[in-house]
């Protein structure tokens, strides 16, 4: 006979508790702060509600806010516990409030549901995470731009199909990696804006017969606006996560390419670059090995983030309107997808910073056939139609002469070509993305600080 | 012994041709027009290039443009054929030009590669497709808003976990579907802007030693700007498709929910709604059946679009810089993912337009327990803490009284609740999305028309 | 400046340690026992190796085995720690052995690599997990067969497209769920057999110049045979996990259907079945709710397992021969995919055991149109061609008469139909699957027991 | 106003026809033969049915069989058309039969549904396809074994992490590819056996009140047995496809690795191997290029097959019992997943057959550090503990001496190592797989031949 647990919402079986709440207890650690903040805004709004008698007096409100602040501080030092019986952070916070404040704690759930809470917690969490990811991604892109600028004149055999193809430069390669991240930053901004809407006031998805001021809570929490339709506020869960993961997965896609390139470029047979030793690992059996494990993990983790996106999408697909518990399973892939992305961005940042360029090996890579296209175009310059020039060179591949690679790339001096990179333009666009993140961070923290009446995120 | 085919770029085996070019010949039909347009801009740019002798004289340029226009007109009446030997649309167009214009045709490939061409073709194609998808999605959302407005006062048992939960309205339900699409439109705009950059001038990804005017071709084709880094211009293929499919898949996610809801709401046991007969199908064995096949297909097709996204992402993941043929496999899922989405939007539009609301059945669905939360909140209004009120109602579920549903939802009159929908706000936001699509369509068509010197898309 | 850690295989940066080893330390807890067992077999083989001087004397071998057994016992009581500096279970075990036995510990890694170890650990782990999953799946299928047998005569409206379609029975429904699992058991057996091959002796994938007796270690560990080619032994990692996850995901697919059916059948509007209360959860805001959260989680977890499969597949895809660290990322989805499946099977077992059948509601579900096909076939029996009979019934749907459902299903008494279920045949096939699992468990445990010279799994 | 079409099962809208039947008309071409065969068995069974009057007299049966055979022959010469109005092959065949045979045609659908038909068609199709895939895969594996045998003594630097690691051989590499396919063949056999069950007699999933002899049709069609539970017979659709695609995707996973290896090994910097020219393609801009496009497509197509698997799984997941139209969307990914796999196996077969081994380049790849592990093990042979030997070599990497690679691999002469490959064992196991395929093909064709009373597959 299985033990039954009494929870706030009924008695349930131990196995069911584990099956339904299992990893939530661990994952919800990252949500404690947002749950408290969300509750603070909710209580502030309830206390302003024009009903008689008021739900919370001014003093009661300040008592509740004080306790919530206390929980936040405790949680930062690891002294706030979510038990299996709580099931989740929401009930854990309510339990503490009730134990400290009695009836005040039992009132706090008025006009909201747990769905409201998890929805707002996840959106506040996503807000902070997306801002951080933007900052870190922009920072990695800047590292790449610096690298690109520094090595803009170092020739590199450009490859297609993994084979040497045409003259290129280290600068062009690094710049391409940076611009890929710039595109991804646009996707992150889009995800940020979609996420930046407050779901509170939805309750079970159908509203409540009380004068809930949804604009007010939205403002208090620093959101750009409330989600209008309360059923959509509930139903957007899952979809929001999917959009954010999609943006994250694009970052991983860029990183996976950079990682794959570096694996190729550091093969002993090419040795264009050398990876920083402290970012390599050895083999347990082969004494000579210095392996690019980190790069391989970046590549593999791109698959993990995609899979997390697939999980979330597939969970939501064909799901009927109104809350369904399926959504709970979206939480882990959502949070892990973000963590993986951020860790990968940071490790790649270190990687690029420590990367050494081996100019000799790069020059050695320029075999004459790399210049075949240049030669054909030279013939075009003399008036031969391109197809004829192409065929002519093809028929005389053995006669191709070695050209000075530095000279070759200097001739490709046009917009965005190896010799024509506009670093400032890219830096400016990166700065815009950084500034966006910076402003959003500032106004978000200001709103929370004002709500709690303490500096945020310091809390003291 | 397998037949060998002589192609412009060398002799290859029949099997290889089928394996490598197989479905391209079919898919590229949709790209003919864009390939011609891209070539027109390329030639216009080449003719402006300051080299001596000029690659194309003014008259030669106008001859090439004339032939390209001719191909476009032919292709619209199905008289332009891509052969297996051509391998793709690019070589088919070059073949025709060369057969008609001799040396002029052999010159057209100067300073570009097929990668350039397919990249620009797909971006032009995507431009048109995203604009159309935005239009159609906004139009479906408007149909839903109209439906929502019309039935805003018709009560409907709101469900969670597929079970009756709280009083709601038909209007709230339909409005939620519309707002979900509104979120998706923001994603489509993001995809549009990412796509709206011209890749031309990249050649094999490393530029060419010729004064290619990349800003000019970009302007001629109506793009917002060229992609700066030429390696990124090549490498962004696959990623661009992935971002577009991701935006499309969000639309499908919304539709799959609407479809699932309608399947539930039209079950004979609920019978809230009735589907238009002309959109239902029968059974080959059961004479009485009227099946919601269309809705089931919408639900399933959401999985197809996700899978197309997975294919593209997975193809690009870990792919090294510089063109790799893997990208070719991204074309089919990309184009099919878009087609599926557009067809699904259109069929759902018809579905909603023909949907009948069965008010009697909706009212019959209001069992007393649907009012349990209302009752608890009523007690809160009298001063009982919510948790006590919740427990009180739970202990006396049998005593719940039937309330008039119309009255109940009228009490939920606050922002975004069943009785407090702001239809105009949603309509306005939809109009913004439509306007965006409209303006982009107009300026895109104007650019092409000006490039070809004929009205576009009429071509006459 | 980041702290550098000295590991057995070189000095590395703290961030890299976290990035590369992070969750391994936690996941490897489940592998400690298998790592010790694998090392025991390896040492036994090394001590038998005909080289002079011998690597391990008889006494030394027994010392090592004793320490390994000690580690296993410690790990069972949670007293074995893997540190971040260890990086993984393999190095943790080697560290303890070396601290206890000095040179003996430093010898144990002769003729093998960590890849060997993780490969054999995962296969031993998979062996036990697949056996357990087979047992539990067969047990759930038996519960369903019992349920099917018990309610074989209870009529149930058979549904297609979520709508009532033709007369069926509760027995047929439950039997179908059981048979779906029976198919899945065949897949699990296939996965078992693929996994049941010993990878040891591969070292870094290319063997070693020592007389390694690969058949011996394979036998000692209870595998059916060694994997022949040592490069394939290394390369099969990832693929093996993918095959196992694929088999697991089929089980989840079956469960997701059963779960979806139960959600439908327990909707208040149908109320065919009632779920056991102790497996349901309440709402935090709606006092009346009794939600099928467990079923929804089963449905969602089917998506999680698929996503884990996608992650593993995508990680391996296009991976070159020879070990790449990407494989490490396959470990978490592999182990979690199995855990999720087993937990879901167990919770569904409880669900079916507690399921109540509401015969009245089932009978009430039989509206006259459910008998339309029966009526058409009756006309066929009188000589009317089926298409004419179909049309006739379709034209006279209003005239359909209510038939006694019990009588109706008794007429479908042919092989596998509602009235013609052969329970014994299914039970027999389930017994075969159970027996297979039982025998494999027995011989596996016997081999390990014999290797360690203690009863296994008791270890005492 | 949309045109409405009158179909056998009711009148429907043109758009709906396109949306619901669209690609079926094309895909069903591959099912015509199996649909006829399935109908033949059904009619034979109906004519044996003990009802009075009999549904089909002996002569009528033979008339129907004659017409079905006629359709099969027509379809082989492309003279059988499925119209949009037919919706699918089943209705197209019934239309022809009815136009030729009147009432006999209208009788043929007695005691079955279209679901029955598509289910049996797909299983017959899958039977043939799996047999062919097994044959072709075994054949490719044999090509690899021959290659392995031929080059068993040619040394090759074994790589891990894409870098040279330890001495290996061309033979070991090729043998590993072969054994990977051998594992995949086991998966194909499992898929074959799961598929080899007859679904007929399920009708809409609930059977019919007629004495349908399900064992008889199963035997007539050469299946090993009928699926017992009729609801499971219907519900197994989607799951069967998923299992087959899973087996196919494993083959692709093996091929993607082989392809990736060949791309690496043919990089000019390594040049271990040379690809057959007739399987390479050129560049449209770079005259010197000889690109491994085919290999890249194999790699990318592995992603396509996985995505098709994801589509099918996701479609079925959470699908309720009883037919839902979602299943239709599983048809295209199913059929395409198989086609892609077969085409890829065949193209890889040609690739390996034409592969040239460049022994000089392989030998040049042996830098001294490749022998580091050999050296450490040599020290172990002299009594030094492995960890000390490892550290010693690591500290003296510069002193490593070049060893003769041929001698080095000859020392790895133990089971499955570069110098110890047991080719016969692998060949024998491949022969078993081929024989399995051969026997299944023979008995399948014999059954169909006997059913139609003509030699099959010749039909004449």
Coordinates of C-alpha atoms in Angstrom, one line a residue, chain B residues 159-166 260 263-264 266-270 272 283-293 296 314-315 317 369-370 372-373 386-387 390 393-394 397, chain C residues 159-166 260 263-264 266-270 272 283-293 296 314-315 317 369-370 372-373 386-387 390 393-394 397:
Chain B
X159 CA -12.4 23.5 -20.1
X160 CA -9.1 22.5 -18.6
X161 CA -7.7 18.9 -18.8
X162 CA -10.4 18.4 -21.4
X163 CA -13.0 18.7 -18.7
X164 CA -15.5 21.5 -17.9
X165 CA -13.8 24.0 -15.6
X166 CA -15.2 27.5 -15.5
X260 CA -8.1 19.9 -31.8
X263 CA -12.7 18.1 -32.9
X264 CA -13.6 18.1 -29.2
X266 CA -18.0 18.8 -32.4
X267 CA -18.1 15.4 -30.7
X268 CA -21.8 14.3 -30.7
X269 CA -21.6 14.2 -26.9
X270 CA -20.7 17.9 -26.8
X272 CA -21.1 22.8 -29.2
X283 CA -16.6 6.7 -44.3
X284 CA -16.4 4.0 -46.9
X285 CA -18.1 1.5 -44.6
X286 CA -20.1 3.5 -42.0
X287 CA -23.0 5.3 -43.8
X288 CA -23.8 7.7 -40.8
X289 CA -20.3 9.2 -40.5
X290 CA -19.4 12.9 -41.1
X291 CA -15.8 13.0 -40.2
X292 CA -13.6 16.0 -39.4
X293 CA -10.8 14.7 -41.6
X296 CA -7.1 15.8 -38.3
X314 CA 19.9 18.7 -38.5
X315 CA 21.4 19.1 -42.0
X317 CA 24.2 21.4 -37.6
X369 CA -19.7 22.3 -10.7
X370 CA -18.6 24.7 -13.5
X372 CA -17.5 26.2 -8.1
X373 CA -14.7 28.7 -8.5
X386 CA -9.4 32.2 -0.5
X387 CA -7.9 28.9 0.8
X390 CA -11.8 26.9 -1.7
X393 CA -16.8 24.8 -1.6
X394 CA -14.8 21.5 -2.0
X397 CA -19.8 20.4 -4.0
Chain C
X159 CA -15.0 5.4 -32.0
X160 CA -13.3 6.6 -35.1
X161 CA -12.3 10.3 -35.5
X162 CA -13.2 10.7 -31.8
X163 CA -16.8 10.0 -32.7
X164 CA -19.0 7.0 -32.1
X165 CA -18.7 4.6 -35.0
X166 CA -19.6 1.0 -34.4
X260 CA -5.4 9.7 -24.6
X263 CA -8.7 11.1 -21.0
X264 CA -11.5 10.9 -23.6
X266 CA -13.4 9.9 -18.5
X267 CA -14.7 13.2 -19.8
X268 CA -17.8 13.9 -17.8
X269 CA -19.8 14.0 -21.0
X270 CA -18.8 10.3 -21.7
X272 CA -17.3 5.5 -19.6
X283 CA -6.7 22.3 -9.1
X284 CA -5.3 25.2 -7.0
X285 CA -8.2 27.4 -7.8
X286 CA -11.2 25.1 -8.9
X287 CA -12.4 23.1 -5.9
X288 CA -14.4 20.7 -8.0
X289 CA -11.6 19.4 -10.2
X290 CA -10.2 15.9 -10.4
X291 CA -7.7 16.0 -13.1
X292 CA -6.1 13.2 -15.1
X293 CA -2.6 14.9 -14.8
X296 CA -1.4 14.0 -19.6
X314 CA 21.4 13.7 -34.5
X315 CA 24.6 13.5 -32.4
X317 CA 24.7 11.4 -37.6
X369 CA -26.4 5.6 -35.7
X370 CA -23.7 3.4 -34.1
X372 CA -25.7 1.9 -39.2
X373 CA -22.9 -0.4 -40.5
X386 CA -22.6 -3.6 -50.2
X387 CA -22.5 -0.2 -52.0
X390 CA -24.5 1.5 -47.7
X393 CA -28.8 3.1 -45.0
X394 CA -27.3 6.5 -45.6
X397 CA -30.4 7.2 -41.2

